Short mmCIF file of C-alpha atoms in Angstrom, two decimals:
data_model
loop_
_atom_site.label_atom_id
_atom_site.label_comp_id
_atom_site.label_asym_id
_atom_site.label_seq_id
_atom_site.Cartn_x
_atom_site.Cartn_y
_atom_site.Cartn_z
CA MET A 1 5.32 13.25 16.72
CA TYR A 2 1.67 13.23 15.64
CA THR A 3 -1.42 10.93 14.77
CA HIS A 4 -3.23 11.28 11.80
CA GLN A 5 -6.45 13.08 11.77
CA LYS A 6 -9.21 11.07 9.75
CA ASP A 7 -9.59 12.74 6.31
CA ILE A 8 -10.20 10.41 3.73
CA LYS A 9 -11.10 11.63 -0.16
CA THR A 10 -13.07 9.86 -2.39
CA GLN A 11 -13.66 9.49 -5.97
CA GLY A 12 -15.12 7.17 -8.73
CA LYS A 13 -18.84 5.29 -7.82
CA PRO A 14 -20.08 5.83 -4.03
CA LEU A 15 -19.41 2.83 -2.09
CA ALA A 16 -22.95 1.93 -2.05
CA GLU A 17 -23.47 1.77 -5.58
CA ALA A 18 -19.80 0.22 -6.00
CA LYS A 19 -19.26 -3.75 -6.33
CA LYS A 20 -15.31 -3.21 -6.05
CA ALA A 21 -13.34 -0.72 -3.76
CA LEU A 22 -9.55 0.64 -4.39
CA ILE A 23 -7.49 2.54 -1.48
CA LEU A 24 -4.50 4.19 -2.53
CA VAL A 25 -2.18 5.50 -0.07
CA HIS A 26 0.01 8.18 -1.10
CA GLY A 27 3.53 9.14 -0.59
CA ARG A 28 5.72 11.68 1.55
CA GLY A 29 4.93 14.92 1.13
CA ALA A 30 2.39 14.45 -1.53
CA THR A 31 -1.11 14.09 -1.01
CA ALA A 32 -4.57 12.11 -1.26
CA GLU A 33 -5.81 13.81 -4.44
CA SER A 34 -2.43 13.16 -6.22
CA ILE A 35 -2.56 9.40 -5.31
CA LEU A 36 -5.97 9.98 -6.90
CA GLY A 37 -4.33 10.94 -10.32
CA LEU A 38 -3.26 7.41 -10.66
CA ALA A 39 -7.12 6.31 -11.64
CA ALA A 40 -7.21 8.35 -14.44
CA HIS A 41 -4.28 5.27 -15.85
CA LEU A 42 -6.09 2.65 -14.56
CA PRO A 43 -9.17 0.77 -14.91
CA VAL A 44 -11.37 1.41 -12.22
CA GLN A 45 -14.18 3.11 -13.56
CA GLU A 46 -16.48 0.65 -11.75
CA PHE A 47 -14.86 1.42 -8.45
CA SER A 48 -15.23 2.84 -5.11
CA LEU A 49 -11.09 4.45 -4.97
CA LEU A 50 -10.83 6.14 -1.57
CA ALA A 51 -7.42 7.94 -0.69
CA PRO A 52 -6.42 8.50 3.14
CA GLN A 53 -4.74 11.86 3.72
CA ALA A 54 -1.29 11.73 5.93
CA THR A 55 -1.15 14.49 8.75
CA ASN A 56 1.93 16.74 7.40
CA HIS A 57 1.79 15.00 4.19
CA SER A 58 3.67 12.21 5.81
CA TRP A 59 2.49 9.11 7.44
CA TYR A 60 5.78 8.55 9.52
CA PRO A 61 8.69 11.05 10.05
CA TYR A 62 11.74 8.75 9.27
CA SER A 63 12.87 6.10 6.47
CA PHE A 64 10.36 2.79 6.55
CA MET A 65 14.13 1.10 7.35
CA ALA A 66 14.28 2.94 10.43
CA PRO A 67 14.46 1.82 14.09
CA GLU A 68 10.71 1.02 14.16
CA GLU A 69 10.36 3.39 17.92
CA GLN A 70 11.71 6.17 15.56
CA ASN A 71 8.38 6.38 13.55
CA GLN A 72 6.16 6.10 16.52
CA PRO A 73 3.43 6.86 17.36
CA ALA A 74 2.98 7.99 13.77
CA LEU A 75 3.39 4.42 12.01
CA ASP A 76 0.74 2.77 14.27
CA SER A 77 -1.67 5.36 13.69
CA ALA A 78 -1.17 5.46 9.96
CA LEU A 79 -1.97 1.50 10.46
CA GLU A 80 -4.96 2.49 12.21
CA GLN A 81 -6.15 4.90 9.92
CA LEU A 82 -6.11 2.28 6.99
CA ASP A 83 -7.87 -0.40 9.65
CA GLU A 84 -11.20 2.06 10.25
CA LEU A 85 -11.18 2.34 6.32
CA VAL A 86 -10.98 -0.90 5.42
CA LYS A 87 -13.62 -1.94 7.93
CA SER A 88 -15.81 0.65 7.01
CA ILE A 89 -15.75 -0.27 3.13
CA GLU A 90 -16.44 -3.54 4.40
CA ALA A 91 -19.43 -2.63 6.30
CA ALA A 92 -20.81 -1.15 3.14
CA GLY A 93 -21.07 -4.33 1.66
CA ILE A 94 -17.69 -4.79 -0.25
CA LYS A 95 -16.06 -8.30 0.34
CA SER A 96 -12.34 -8.61 1.08
CA GLU A 97 -11.81 -10.41 -2.16
CA ASN A 98 -13.07 -6.99 -3.77
CA LEU A 99 -10.86 -4.74 -1.88
CA TYR A 100 -7.58 -3.30 -3.66
CA PHE A 101 -4.92 -1.44 -2.18
CA ALA A 102 -2.50 0.58 -4.56
CA GLY A 103 0.33 2.79 -2.73
CA PHE A 104 3.50 4.34 -4.00
CA SER A 105 6.85 4.94 -2.16
CA GLN A 106 6.09 5.47 1.28
CA GLY A 107 2.48 5.04 1.03
CA ALA A 108 3.75 1.42 -0.79
CA CYS A 109 5.48 0.31 2.30
CA LEU A 110 2.37 1.30 4.35
CA THR A 111 0.25 -0.56 2.25
CA SER A 112 2.62 -3.67 2.55
CA GLU A 113 2.89 -3.37 5.99
CA TYR A 114 -1.14 -3.49 6.54
CA ALA A 115 -1.71 -6.26 4.42
CA ALA A 116 1.15 -8.28 5.93
CA ARG A 117 -0.45 -7.55 9.13
CA HIS A 118 -3.96 -8.47 8.14
CA ALA A 119 -3.62 -11.22 5.53
CA GLN A 120 -6.56 -12.17 4.22
CA LYS A 121 -7.47 -13.28 0.31
CA TYR A 122 -8.19 -9.32 -1.38
CA GLY A 123 -8.44 -8.57 -4.73
CA GLY A 124 -4.64 -7.31 -5.47
CA LEU A 125 -2.03 -5.18 -3.94
CA LEU A 126 -0.43 -2.67 -6.00
CA VAL A 127 3.15 -1.82 -4.16
CA PHE A 128 4.74 0.79 -5.90
CA THR A 129 8.12 1.17 -5.26
CA GLY A 130 8.27 -0.05 -1.27
CA GLY A 131 8.53 -2.62 1.48
CA LEU A 132 7.60 -4.15 4.74
CA ILE A 133 8.50 -1.81 7.77
CA GLY A 134 11.64 -1.67 10.10
CA GLN A 135 14.82 -1.88 10.73
CA ARG A 136 15.14 -5.97 10.82
CA LEU A 137 11.21 -7.62 9.47
CA ASP A 138 9.57 -9.33 13.21
CA GLU A 139 8.22 -11.21 11.21
CA SER A 140 5.72 -12.55 14.02
CA ARG A 141 3.62 -9.66 13.39
CA TYR A 142 2.31 -11.36 9.85
CA LYS A 143 -0.53 -13.13 10.31
CA GLY A 144 -3.30 -14.59 7.99
CA ASP A 145 -3.72 -16.26 4.65
CA PHE A 146 -4.02 -14.23 1.73
CA ALA A 147 -5.29 -17.08 -0.54
CA GLY A 148 -3.91 -16.47 -3.50
CA THR A 149 -4.04 -12.50 -3.82
CA PRO A 150 -2.38 -11.01 -6.86
CA VAL A 151 0.64 -9.12 -5.52
CA LEU A 152 2.59 -6.19 -8.06
CA ILE A 153 5.57 -5.14 -6.04
CA THR A 154 8.29 -3.21 -7.94
CA THR A 155 11.44 -0.69 -7.87
CA GLY A 156 14.28 1.32 -9.43
CA ASP A 157 17.89 -0.45 -9.26
CA PRO A 158 19.13 1.66 -7.43
CA ASP A 159 16.50 3.71 -5.61
CA PRO A 160 16.96 6.17 -3.08
CA HIS A 161 14.57 5.00 -0.87
CA VAL A 162 13.59 1.58 -1.06
CA PRO A 163 16.61 -0.79 -1.54
CA VAL A 164 16.09 -3.98 -4.26
CA SER A 165 16.72 -6.16 -0.97
CA ARG A 166 13.83 -4.96 0.96
CA VAL A 167 11.73 -5.44 -1.81
CA GLU A 168 13.16 -9.29 -1.82
CA GLU A 169 12.68 -9.63 2.09
CA THR A 170 9.01 -8.23 1.59
CA VAL A 171 8.70 -10.77 -1.60
CA ALA A 172 9.71 -13.82 0.70
CA VAL A 173 6.97 -13.22 3.48
CA LEU A 174 4.31 -12.46 1.11
CA GLU A 175 4.72 -15.46 -0.81
CA LYS A 176 4.55 -17.20 3.08
CA LEU A 177 1.58 -15.85 3.56
CA GLY A 178 0.09 -17.39 0.58
CA ALA A 179 0.21 -13.97 -2.04
CA LYS A 180 1.29 -14.96 -5.72
CA VAL A 181 3.69 -11.94 -6.13
CA THR A 182 5.24 -10.35 -9.43
CA LYS A 183 8.58 -8.35 -8.86
CA LYS A 184 9.81 -6.49 -11.23
CA VAL A 185 12.97 -4.34 -10.90
CA TYR A 186 13.94 -1.55 -13.38
CA PRO A 187 18.04 -0.86 -13.65
CA GLY A 188 18.29 2.98 -13.18
CA ARG A 189 14.73 3.76 -13.11
CA PRO A 190 14.14 7.20 -11.56
CA HIS A 191 11.46 7.43 -8.06
CA THR A 192 8.38 7.06 -10.30
CA ILE A 193 5.72 4.74 -11.56
CA LEU A 194 6.34 3.79 -15.42
CA GLN A 195 3.77 2.74 -17.57
CA GLU A 196 4.56 -0.64 -17.48
CA GLU A 197 4.13 -0.79 -13.85
CA LEU A 198 0.96 0.65 -14.42
CA ASP A 199 0.19 -1.99 -17.50
CA LEU A 200 0.75 -4.66 -15.15
CA ALA A 201 -1.60 -3.21 -12.57
CA ALA A 202 -4.06 -2.93 -14.99
CA GLY A 203 -4.38 -6.46 -15.07
CA ILE A 204 -4.84 -7.20 -11.55
CA LEU A 205 -7.85 -4.41 -11.31
CA ASN A 206 -9.32 -6.19 -14.46
CA ALA A 207 -8.65 -9.80 -13.40
#
């Protein structure tokens, strides 16, 4: 098991000059640089972009639907890394409503889990093929009020890692916390991000 070393890659405007920030969270086996490549397909020219790098290229060792104790302490360490990053962005003067998150696959799971535990008015959440973490969801840990935060959550049907049933459970939790959720399920789609998903994401980032 491992804890994550702090390693943040950045792109775009410096935090001190930006009015908006986007945190991008990579998937298992990937890199911060690879998820930053998404920025080329999104309207983020005025954003500060920040992508944490997972130690060993994985935020936690097992499936996001494994019993949670199997993914510790890596999972708690990953959530802590995100929390420290969010606090540093807010300390730089960017308000939560100008803070956006995007994650793919394992990174999408981590992103939705972090946001649901710290619900507030964010700019938006882009959950590309992911859902809340745990064998069963423990709703007592999800707190706060998204206050209408727009959320895009997607998956393929079937997806090798993320079942539609968990996406639906995740939508229910996020809506209960006050998020405005757009859910898209793509029949037969491989484990990737489609142009349509990027277009929907652009609508949230442009708002």
